[in-house]
């Protein structure tokens, strides 16, 4: 340097992501989100928490139909998150946990963000048309607008 001072460089290990939340619904976009999650988690040695939200069957169903439907939905949800967890582990992600939570997807995701404080949420977008998204509601849009952590939306 021109003024005679010596410039000292220090190396800092920067880890952007310690924990990643992956919201999966089993869609094609969620599958692509899983692949990106595996890549990021492996690169940063991050833990991954997989969640899936499911709705209760309508209350109009009488017993035993209600319980049968509830058990089928819950079993399908656990199979989905277990499958995603196994794929992440096969791709080198060592710290993977998962949960199945009853409720509307955007509410479930936002509640998990509030309690687990992930460094990043990764979610797939189904790519609905703007009109259909307005009528049915887009989970990825609702979460992106209200999340307190960075959100990576995968199409």
Tab-separated table of N, CA and C in Angstrom:
chain	number	residue	atom	x	y	z
A	1	UNK	N	0.841	-1.176	0.000
A	1	UNK	CA	0.000	0.000	0.000
A	1	UNK	C	0.887	1.241	0.000
A	2	UNK	N	0.403	2.289	-0.514
A	2	UNK	CA	1.179	3.500	-0.680
A	2	UNK	C	1.571	4.184	0.607
A	3	UNK	N	0.816	4.053	1.685
A	3	UNK	CA	1.132	4.754	2.922
A	3	UNK	C	2.008	3.933	3.858
A	4	UNK	N	2.503	2.799	3.401
A	4	UNK	CA	3.426	2.016	4.209
A	4	UNK	C	2.740	1.041	5.150
A	5	UNK	N	1.403	1.068	5.261
A	5	UNK	CA	0.718	0.108	6.117
A	5	UNK	C	0.646	-1.240	5.422
A	6	UNK	N	0.746	-2.219	6.234
A	6	UNK	CA	0.664	-3.572	5.699
A	6	UNK	C	-0.778	-4.066	5.759
A	7	UNK	N	-1.234	-4.615	4.695
A	7	UNK	CA	-2.602	-5.132	4.627
A	7	UNK	C	-2.613	-6.575	5.110
A	8	UNK	N	-3.401	-6.852	6.115
A	8	UNK	CA	-3.492	-8.211	6.632
A	8	UNK	C	-4.809	-8.825	6.184
A	9	UNK	N	-4.706	-10.003	5.656
A	9	UNK	CA	-5.898	-10.725	5.223
A	9	UNK	C	-6.187	-11.829	6.219
A	10	UNK	N	-7.402	-11.920	6.629
A	10	UNK	CA	-7.815	-12.990	7.509
A	10	UNK	C	-8.821	-13.845	6.762
A	11	UNK	N	-8.697	-15.120	6.942
A	11	UNK	CA	-9.641	-16.028	6.318
A	11	UNK	C	-10.722	-16.374	7.324
A	12	UNK	N	-11.934	-16.227	6.910
A	12	UNK	CA	-13.071	-16.563	7.749
A	12	UNK	C	-13.846	-17.686	7.081
A	13	UNK	N	-14.235	-18.650	7.876
A	13	UNK	CA	-15.103	-19.689	7.348
A	13	UNK	C	-16.524	-19.156	7.410
A	14	UNK	N	-17.141	-19.054	6.259
A	14	UNK	CA	-18.494	-18.531	6.182
A	14	UNK	C	-19.433	-19.683	5.862
A	15	UNK	N	-20.345	-19.934	6.749
A	15	UNK	CA	-21.355	-20.945	6.513
A	15	UNK	C	-22.687	-20.243	6.457
A	16	UNK	N	-23.257	-20.215	5.268
A	16	UNK	CA	-24.524	-19.515	5.095
A	16	UNK	C	-25.688	-20.255	5.716
A	17	UNK	N	-25.711	-21.579	5.573
A	17	UNK	CA	-26.878	-22.331	5.998
A	17	UNK	C	-26.481	-23.424	6.978
A	18	UNK	N	-27.003	-23.315	8.183
A	18	UNK	CA	-26.820	-24.378	9.175
A	18	UNK	C	-28.031	-25.306	9.151
A	19	UNK	N	-29.199	-24.710	8.929
A	19	UNK	CA	-30.429	-25.507	8.920
A	19	UNK	C	-31.319	-25.075	7.757
A	20	UNK	N	-31.842	-26.072	7.063
A	20	UNK	CA	-32.717	-25.840	5.913
A	20	UNK	C	-34.048	-26.525	6.190
A	21	UNK	N	-35.124	-25.814	5.962
A	21	UNK	CA	-36.465	-26.369	6.068
A	21	UNK	C	-36.947	-26.662	4.654
A	22	UNK	N	-37.327	-27.909	4.402
A	22	UNK	CA	-37.846	-28.317	3.101
A	22	UNK	C	-39.309	-28.668	3.264
A	23	UNK	N	-40.180	-27.910	2.609
A	23	UNK	CA	-41.612	-28.205	2.613
A	23	UNK	C	-41.913	-29.021	1.363
A	24	UNK	N	-42.452	-30.207	1.558
A	24	UNK	CA	-42.692	-31.094	0.424
A	24	UNK	C	-44.145	-31.529	0.365
A	25	UNK	N	-44.694	-31.501	-0.844
A	25	UNK	CA	-46.057	-31.991	-1.057
A	25	UNK	C	-46.099	-33.139	-2.056
A	26	UNK	N	-44.939	-33.611	-2.485
A	26	UNK	CA	-44.878	-34.723	-3.407
A	26	UNK	C	-45.015	-34.341	-4.875
A	27	UNK	N	-45.166	-33.073	-5.165
A	27	UNK	CA	-45.319	-32.619	-6.550
A	27	UNK	C	-43.976	-32.669	-7.287
A	28	UNK	N	-44.030	-32.475	-8.601
A	28	UNK	CA	-42.803	-32.447	-9.401
A	28	UNK	C	-41.896	-31.300	-8.949
A	29	UNK	N	-42.491	-30.164	-8.628
A	29	UNK	CA	-41.695	-29.027	-8.144
A	29	UNK	C	-41.048	-29.348	-6.802
A	30	UNK	N	-41.747	-30.083	-5.954
A	30	UNK	CA	-41.180	-30.493	-4.659
A	30	UNK	C	-40.017	-31.463	-4.870
A	31	UNK	N	-40.094	-32.286	-5.899
A	31	UNK	CA	-38.983	-33.192	-6.215
A	31	UNK	C	-37.755	-32.395	-6.641
A	32	UNK	N	-37.955	-31.365	-7.443
A	32	UNK	CA	-36.832	-30.504	-7.843
A	32	UNK	C	-36.282	-29.753	-6.631
A	33	UNK	N	-37.164	-29.332	-5.734
A	33	UNK	CA	-36.735	-28.657	-4.508
A	33	UNK	C	-35.900	-29.597	-3.641
A	34	UNK	N	-36.246	-30.869	-3.625
A	34	UNK	CA	-35.483	-31.865	-2.875
A	34	UNK	C	-34.060	-31.970	-3.419
A	35	UNK	N	-33.920	-31.982	-4.737
A	35	UNK	CA	-32.588	-32.077	-5.345
A	35	UNK	C	-31.735	-30.864	-5.002
A	36	UNK	N	-32.327	-29.688	-5.039
A	36	UNK	CA	-31.598	-28.464	-4.697
A	36	UNK	C	-31.239	-28.468	-3.208
A	37	UNK	N	-32.163	-28.931	-2.382
A	37	UNK	CA	-31.896	-29.030	-0.949
A	37	UNK	C	-30.706	-29.944	-0.687
A	38	UNK	N	-30.667	-31.082	-1.365
A	38	UNK	CA	-29.553	-32.021	-1.188
A	38	UNK	C	-28.235	-31.361	-1.552
A	39	UNK	N	-28.220	-30.623	-2.642
A	39	UNK	CA	-26.993	-29.958	-3.079
A	39	UNK	C	-26.535	-28.906	-2.065
A	40	UNK	N	-27.451	-28.056	-1.628
A	40	UNK	CA	-27.094	-27.007	-0.663
A	40	UNK	C	-26.702	-27.591	0.691
A	41	UNK	N	-27.477	-28.549	1.167
A	41	UNK	CA	-27.183	-29.137	2.476
A	41	UNK	C	-25.835	-29.841	2.472
A	42	UNK	N	-25.516	-30.518	1.390
A	42	UNK	CA	-24.218	-31.180	1.290
A	42	UNK	C	-23.088	-30.167	1.233
A	43	UNK	N	-23.294	-29.110	0.486
A	43	UNK	CA	-22.259	-28.084	0.344
A	43	UNK	C	-21.962	-27.367	1.649
A	44	UNK	N	-22.980	-27.138	2.452
A	44	UNK	CA	-22.815	-26.361	3.681
A	44	UNK	C	-22.866	-27.225	4.948
A	45	UNK	N	-22.937	-28.539	4.801
A	45	UNK	CA	-23.085	-29.446	5.944
A	45	UNK	C	-24.256	-29.023	6.825
A	46	UNK	N	-25.339	-28.657	6.185
A	46	UNK	CA	-26.524	-28.172	6.894
A	46	UNK	C	-27.445	-29.327	7.258
A	47	UNK	N	-28.181	-29.135	8.331
A	47	UNK	CA	-29.220	-30.094	8.675
A	47	UNK	C	-30.474	-29.747	7.872
A	48	UNK	N	-31.290	-30.752	7.621
A	48	UNK	CA	-32.522	-30.552	6.854
A	48	UNK	C	-33.695	-31.061	7.672
A	49	UNK	N	-34.724	-30.234	7.764
A	49	UNK	CA	-35.964	-30.606	8.424
A	49	UNK	C	-37.036	-30.615	7.343
A	50	UNK	N	-37.591	-31.788	7.069
A	50	UNK	CA	-38.620	-31.949	6.039
A	50	UNK	C	-39.980	-31.914	6.712
A	51	UNK	N	-40.890	-31.131	6.140
A	51	UNK	CA	-42.256	-31.123	6.668
A	51	UNK	C	-43.255	-31.344	5.538
A	52	UNK	N	-44.371	-31.922	5.927
A	52	UNK	CA	-45.497	-32.094	5.013
A	52	UNK	C	-46.762	-31.794	5.804
A	53	UNK	N	-47.612	-30.953	5.248
A	53	UNK	CA	-48.883	-30.620	5.889
A	53	UNK	C	-49.998	-31.403	5.209
A	54	UNK	N	-50.942	-31.876	5.999
A	54	UNK	CA	-52.093	-32.569	5.416
A	54	UNK	C	-53.367	-32.081	6.082
A	55	UNK	N	-54.462	-32.195	5.338
A	55	UNK	CA	-55.774	-31.776	5.842
A	55	UNK	C	-56.523	-32.973	6.414
A	56	UNK	N	-57.298	-32.701	7.440
A	56	UNK	CA	-58.194	-33.721	7.977
A	56	UNK	C	-59.284	-33.989	6.942
A	57	UNK	N	-59.857	-35.187	6.972
A	57	UNK	CA	-61.005	-35.446	6.101
A	57	UNK	C	-62.191	-34.597	6.552
A	58	UNK	N	-63.166	-34.401	5.678
A	58	UNK	CA	-64.327	-33.603	6.073
A	58	UNK	C	-65.066	-34.237	7.252
A	59	UNK	N	-65.587	-33.395	8.119
A	59	UNK	CA	-66.294	-33.879	9.309
A	59	UNK	C	-67.586	-34.607	8.966
A	60	UNK	N	-68.043	-34.468	7.737
A	60	UNK	CA	-69.282	-35.113	7.337
A	60	UNK	C	-69.156	-36.636	7.287
A	61	UNK	N	-67.925	-37.123	7.169
A	61	UNK	CA	-67.718	-38.572	7.166
A	61	UNK	C	-68.030	-39.136	8.544
A	62	UNK	N	-68.769	-40.201	8.561
A	62	UNK	CA	-69.110	-40.843	9.831
A	62	UNK	C	-68.067	-41.919	10.146
A	63	UNK	N	-68.075	-42.343	11.404
A	63	UNK	CA	-67.194	-43.438	11.809
A	63	UNK	C	-67.678	-44.712	11.163
A	64	UNK	N	-66.866	-45.626	10.786
A	64	UNK	CA	-65.418	-45.668	10.876
A	64	UNK	C	-64.724	-44.999	9.690
A	65	UNK	N	-65.504	-44.453	8.740
A	65	UNK	CA	-64.918	-43.851	7.539
A	65	UNK	C	-63.969	-42.706	7.853
A	66	UNK	N	-64.326	-41.891	8.837
A	66	UNK	CA	-63.481	-40.751	9.184
A	66	UNK	C	-62.103	-41.232	9.628
A	67	UNK	N	-62.081	-42.179	10.569
A	67	UNK	CA	-60.795	-42.684	11.067
A	67	UNK	C	-59.990	-43.375	9.979
A	68	UNK	N	-60.667	-44.111	9.101
A	68	UNK	CA	-59.970	-44.776	8.004
A	68	UNK	C	-59.317	-43.742	7.088
A	69	UNK	N	-60.059	-42.692	6.728
A	69	UNK	CA	-59.520	-41.630	5.880
A	69	UNK	C	-58.363	-40.910	6.565
A	70	UNK	N	-58.524	-40.634	7.846
A	70	UNK	CA	-57.478	-39.946	8.598
A	70	UNK	C	-56.210	-40.799	8.643
A	71	UNK	N	-56.356	-42.067	8.902
A	71	UNK	CA	-55.202	-42.965	8.954
A	71	UNK	C	-54.537	-43.089	7.589
A	72	UNK	N	-55.337	-43.155	6.519
A	72	UNK	CA	-54.776	-43.237	5.170
A	72	UNK	C	-54.000	-41.976	4.820
A	73	UNK	N	-54.560	-40.814	5.143
A	73	UNK	CA	-53.878	-39.539	4.852
A	73	UNK	C	-52.587	-39.420	5.643
A	74	UNK	N	-52.646	-39.779	6.902
A	74	UNK	CA	-51.455	-39.690	7.753
A	74	UNK	C	-50.376	-40.664	7.259
A	75	UNK	N	-50.760	-41.892	6.909
A	75	UNK	CA	-49.796	-42.886	6.425
A	75	UNK	C	-49.159	-42.426	5.114
A	76	UNK	N	-49.957	-41.882	4.208
A	76	UNK	CA	-49.421	-41.372	2.933
A	76	UNK	C	-48.439	-40.234	3.188
A	77	UNK	N	-48.758	-39.371	4.140
A	77	UNK	CA	-47.882	-38.237	4.465
A	77	UNK	C	-46.554	-38.732	5.039
A	78	UNK	N	-46.601	-39.706	5.943
A	78	UNK	CA	-45.362	-40.245	6.510
A	78	UNK	C	-44.527	-40.964	5.451
A	79	UNK	N	-45.183	-41.683	4.549
A	79	UNK	CA	-44.454	-42.330	3.459
A	79	UNK	C	-43.738	-41.293	2.597
A	80	UNK	N	-44.419	-40.174	2.331
A	80	UNK	CA	-43.829	-39.117	1.509
A	80	UNK	C	-42.575	-38.544	2.159
A	81	UNK	N	-42.657	-38.142	3.430
A	81	UNK	CA	-41.494	-37.522	4.077
A	81	UNK	C	-40.373	-38.534	4.314
A	82	UNK	N	-40.734	-39.788	4.577
A	82	UNK	CA	-39.698	-40.814	4.731
A	82	UNK	C	-38.954	-41.032	3.412
A	83	UNK	N	-39.688	-41.033	2.311
A	83	UNK	CA	-39.069	-41.192	0.988
A	83	UNK	C	-38.122	-40.026	0.692
A	84	UNK	N	-38.567	-38.802	0.975
A	84	UNK	CA	-37.722	-37.628	0.751
A	84	UNK	C	-36.475	-37.706	1.635
A	85	UNK	N	-36.642	-38.080	2.891
A	85	UNK	CA	-35.506	-38.188	3.807
A	85	UNK	C	-34.500	-39.228	3.304
A	86	UNK	N	-34.989	-40.355	2.832
A	86	UNK	CA	-34.086	-41.393	2.312
A	86	UNK	C	-33.321	-40.905	1.087
A	87	UNK	N	-33.992	-40.161	0.199
A	87	UNK	CA	-33.296	-39.635	-0.974
A	87	UNK	C	-32.232	-38.623	-0.584
A	88	UNK	N	-32.517	-37.786	0.401
A	88	UNK	CA	-31.518	-36.815	0.856
A	88	UNK	C	-30.310	-37.533	1.458
A	89	UNK	N	-30.566	-38.560	2.255
A	89	UNK	CA	-29.464	-39.316	2.867
A	89	UNK	C	-28.622	-40.011	1.802
A	90	UNK	N	-29.274	-40.531	0.760
A	90	UNK	CA	-28.538	-41.177	-0.332
A	90	UNK	C	-27.660	-40.181	-1.086
A	91	UNK	N	-28.034	-38.907	-1.034
A	91	UNK	CA	-27.269	-37.875	-1.725
A	91	UNK	C	-26.269	-37.185	-0.802
A	92	UNK	N	-26.017	-37.765	0.377
A	92	UNK	CA	-24.960	-37.282	1.242
A	92	UNK	C	-25.369	-36.345	2.355
A	93	UNK	N	-26.655	-36.137	2.568
A	93	UNK	CA	-27.099	-35.280	3.678
A	93	UNK	C	-27.234	-36.164	4.909
A	94	UNK	N	-26.440	-35.878	5.920
A	94	UNK	CA	-26.392	-36.790	7.071
A	94	UNK	C	-27.405	-36.444	8.162
A	95	UNK	N	-27.730	-35.186	8.345
A	95	UNK	CA	-28.617	-34.781	9.435
A	95	UNK	C	-29.985	-34.410	8.863
A	96	UNK	N	-30.887	-35.391	8.837
A	96	UNK	CA	-32.218	-35.197	8.271
A	96	UNK	C	-33.266	-35.617	9.292
A	97	UNK	N	-34.234	-34.749	9.530
A	97	UNK	CA	-35.389	-35.085	10.357
A	97	UNK	C	-36.633	-34.722	9.570
A	98	UNK	N	-37.776	-35.263	9.997
A	98	UNK	CA	-39.002	-34.925	9.290
A	98	UNK	C	-40.194	-34.926	10.223
A	99	UNK	N	-41.255	-34.304	9.744
A	99	UNK	CA	-42.489	-34.238	10.521
A	99	UNK	C	-43.678	-34.130	9.583
A	100	UNK	N	-44.777	-34.695	10.023
A	100	UNK	CA	-46.056	-34.577	9.339
A	100	UNK	C	-46.960	-33.797	10.279
A	101	UNK	N	-47.550	-32.722	9.768
A	101	UNK	CA	-48.329	-31.836	10.625
A	101	UNK	C	-49.677	-31.578	9.980
A	102	UNK	N	-50.708	-31.698	10.767
A	102	UNK	CA	-52.062	-31.460	10.286
A	102	UNK	C	-52.330	-29.960	10.212
A	103	UNK	N	-52.892	-29.510	9.091
A	103	UNK	CA	-53.273	-28.117	8.945
A	103	UNK	C	-53.062	-27.615	7.536
A	104	UNK	N	-53.421	-26.376	7.315
A	104	UNK	CA	-53.219	-25.745	6.008
A	104	UNK	C	-51.727	-25.532	5.800
A	105	UNK	N	-51.242	-25.843	4.620
A	105	UNK	CA	-49.809	-25.866	4.353
A	105	UNK	C	-49.102	-24.558	4.713
A	106	UNK	N	-49.637	-23.425	4.286
A	106	UNK	CA	-48.929	-22.170	4.559
A	106	UNK	C	-48.868	-21.883	6.059
A	107	UNK	N	-49.953	-22.173	6.781
A	107	UNK	CA	-49.941	-21.962	8.235
A	107	UNK	C	-48.941	-22.886	8.926
A	108	UNK	N	-48.914	-24.143	8.501
A	108	UNK	CA	-47.983	-25.110	9.079
A	108	UNK	C	-46.548	-24.666	8.847
A	109	UNK	N	-46.235	-24.291	7.616
A	109	UNK	CA	-44.867	-23.883	7.269
A	109	UNK	C	-44.454	-22.662	8.076
A	110	UNK	N	-45.320	-21.662	8.154
A	110	UNK	CA	-44.986	-20.444	8.891
A	110	UNK	C	-44.824	-20.721	10.390
A	111	UNK	N	-45.633	-21.619	10.934
A	111	UNK	CA	-45.479	-21.982	12.350
A	111	UNK	C	-44.150	-22.687	12.597
A	112	UNK	N	-43.758	-23.569	11.689
A	112	UNK	CA	-42.483	-24.269	11.841
A	112	UNK	C	-41.326	-23.280	11.730
A	113	UNK	N	-41.430	-22.334	10.813
A	113	UNK	CA	-40.394	-21.295	10.706
A	113	UNK	C	-40.285	-20.536	12.028
A	114	UNK	N	-41.431	-20.206	12.619
A	114	UNK	CA	-41.442	-19.461	13.871
A	114	UNK	C	-40.861	-20.219	15.046
A	115	UNK	N	-40.977	-21.539	15.045
A	115	UNK	CA	-40.469	-22.313	16.174
A	115	UNK	C	-39.056	-22.861	15.947
A	116	UNK	N	-38.699	-23.187	14.704
A	116	UNK	CA	-37.389	-23.795	14.429
A	116	UNK	C	-36.353	-22.806	13.887
A	117	UNK	N	-36.775	-21.663	13.402
A	117	UNK	CA	-35.880	-20.614	12.906
A	117	UNK	C	-34.825	-21.127	11.920
A	118	UNK	N	-35.267	-21.724	10.810
A	118	UNK	CA	-34.280	-22.207	9.830
A	118	UNK	C	-33.576	-21.046	9.146
A	119	UNK	N	-32.420	-21.334	8.585
A	119	UNK	CA	-31.684	-20.321	7.829
A	119	UNK	C	-32.267	-20.141	6.432
A	120	UNK	N	-32.995	-21.149	5.949
A	120	UNK	CA	-33.551	-21.110	4.593
A	120	UNK	C	-34.732	-22.055	4.520
A	121	UNK	N	-35.779	-21.623	3.828
A	121	UNK	CA	-36.904	-22.485	3.479
A	121	UNK	C	-36.818	-22.755	1.989
A	122	UNK	N	-36.951	-24.024	1.610
A	122	UNK	CA	-37.014	-24.389	0.196
A	122	UNK	C	-38.372	-25.030	-0.031
A	123	UNK	N	-39.082	-24.509	-1.034
A	123	UNK	CA	-40.434	-24.975	-1.321
A	123	UNK	C	-40.640	-24.999	-2.830
A	124	UNK	N	-41.393	-25.962	-3.289
A	124	UNK	CA	-41.719	-26.042	-4.705
A	124	UNK	C	-42.976	-25.243	-5.008
A	125	UNK	N	-43.034	-24.691	-6.208
A	125	UNK	CA	-44.228	-23.977	-6.675
A	125	UNK	C	-44.846	-24.806	-7.782
A	126	UNK	N	-46.107	-25.082	-7.668
A	126	UNK	CA	-46.775	-25.925	-8.654
A	126	UNK	C	-46.971	-25.229	-9.992
A	127	UNK	N	-46.815	-23.918	-10.029
A	127	UNK	CA	-46.936	-23.210	-11.299
A	127	UNK	C	-48.366	-23.024	-11.759
A	128	UNK	N	-49.271	-22.757	-10.823
A	128	UNK	CA	-50.658	-22.497	-11.210
A	128	UNK	C	-50.743	-21.200	-11.991
A	129	UNK	N	-51.750	-21.099	-12.783
A	129	UNK	CA	-51.980	-19.849	-13.501
A	129	UNK	C	-52.305	-18.763	-12.486
A	130	UNK	N	-52.081	-17.492	-12.844
A	130	UNK	CA	-52.386	-16.419	-11.888
A	130	UNK	C	-53.836	-16.465	-11.390
A	131	UNK	N	-54.773	-16.754	-12.273
A	131	UNK	CA	-56.188	-16.799	-11.873
A	131	UNK	C	-56.434	-17.946	-10.900
A	132	UNK	N	-55.936	-19.124	-11.236
A	132	UNK	CA	-56.127	-20.275	-10.361
A	132	UNK	C	-55.424	-20.064	-9.022
A	133	UNK	N	-54.251	-19.438	-9.052
A	133	UNK	CA	-53.545	-19.144	-7.816
A	133	UNK	C	-54.325	-18.195	-6.918
A	134	UNK	N	-55.002	-17.221	-7.534
A	134	UNK	CA	-55.815	-16.296	-6.748
A	134	UNK	C	-57.027	-16.987	-6.149
A	135	UNK	N	-57.661	-17.842	-6.927
A	135	UNK	CA	-58.867	-18.521	-6.461
A	135	UNK	C	-58.527	-19.577	-5.417
A	136	UNK	N	-57.543	-20.420	-5.711
A	136	UNK	CA	-57.208	-21.528	-4.818
A	136	UNK	C	-56.210	-21.141	-3.743
A	137	UNK	N	-55.420	-20.137	-3.998
A	137	UNK	CA	-54.391	-19.733	-3.053
A	137	UNK	C	-53.090	-20.449	-3.329
A	138	UNK	N	-52.030	-19.713	-3.427
A	138	UNK	CA	-50.718	-20.277	-3.675
A	138	UNK	C	-49.966	-20.358	-2.358
A	139	UNK	N	-49.602	-21.568	-1.972
A	139	UNK	CA	-48.875	-21.761	-0.712
A	139	UNK	C	-47.525	-21.058	-0.780
A	140	UNK	N	-46.800	-21.252	-1.899
A	140	UNK	CA	-45.469	-20.649	-1.993
A	140	UNK	C	-45.552	-19.120	-1.938
A	141	UNK	N	-46.561	-18.537	-2.565
A	141	UNK	CA	-46.712	-17.082	-2.520
A	141	UNK	C	-47.041	-16.608	-1.105
A	142	UNK	N	-47.973	-17.282	-0.450
A	142	UNK	CA	-48.349	-16.886	0.913
A	142	UNK	C	-47.167	-16.991	1.867
A	143	UNK	N	-46.386	-18.050	1.729
A	143	UNK	CA	-45.239	-18.242	2.612
A	143	UNK	C	-44.153	-17.214	2.308
A	144	UNK	N	-43.895	-16.981	1.034
A	144	UNK	CA	-42.863	-16.012	0.647
A	144	UNK	C	-43.178	-14.631	1.202
A	145	UNK	N	-44.436	-14.255	1.190
A	145	UNK	CA	-44.820	-12.925	1.660
A	145	UNK	C	-44.721	-12.778	3.171
A	146	UNK	N	-44.827	-13.880	3.925
A	146	UNK	CA	-44.890	-13.768	5.376
A	146	UNK	C	-43.742	-14.438	6.129
A	147	UNK	N	-42.864	-15.128	5.442
A	147	UNK	CA	-41.780	-15.856	6.117
A	147	UNK	C	-40.766	-14.886	6.716
A	148	UNK	N	-40.186	-15.303	7.815
A	148	UNK	CA	-39.163	-14.494	8.489
A	148	UNK	C	-37.754	-14.971	8.159
A	149	UNK	N	-37.647	-15.884	7.210
A	149	UNK	CA	-36.344	-16.360	6.758
A	149	UNK	C	-36.322	-16.304	5.230
A	150	UNK	N	-35.147	-16.387	4.639
A	150	UNK	CA	-35.096	-16.436	3.170
A	150	UNK	C	-35.851	-17.653	2.642
A	151	UNK	N	-36.483	-17.480	1.482
A	151	UNK	CA	-37.263	-18.532	0.859
A	151	UNK	C	-36.760	-18.747	-0.557
A	152	UNK	N	-36.492	-20.004	-0.892
A	152	UNK	CA	-36.120	-20.368	-2.242
A	152	UNK	C	-37.294	-21.144	-2.826
A	153	UNK	N	-37.937	-20.555	-3.843
A	153	UNK	CA	-39.082	-21.185	-4.496
A	153	UNK	C	-38.584	-21.845	-5.774
A	154	UNK	N	-38.870	-23.120	-5.895
A	154	UNK	CA	-38.402	-23.909	-7.037
A	154	UNK	C	-39.589	-24.248	-7.934
A	155	UNK	N	-39.441	-23.961	-9.217
A	155	UNK	CA	-40.508	-24.284	-10.179
A	155	UNK	C	-40.199	-25.564	-10.894
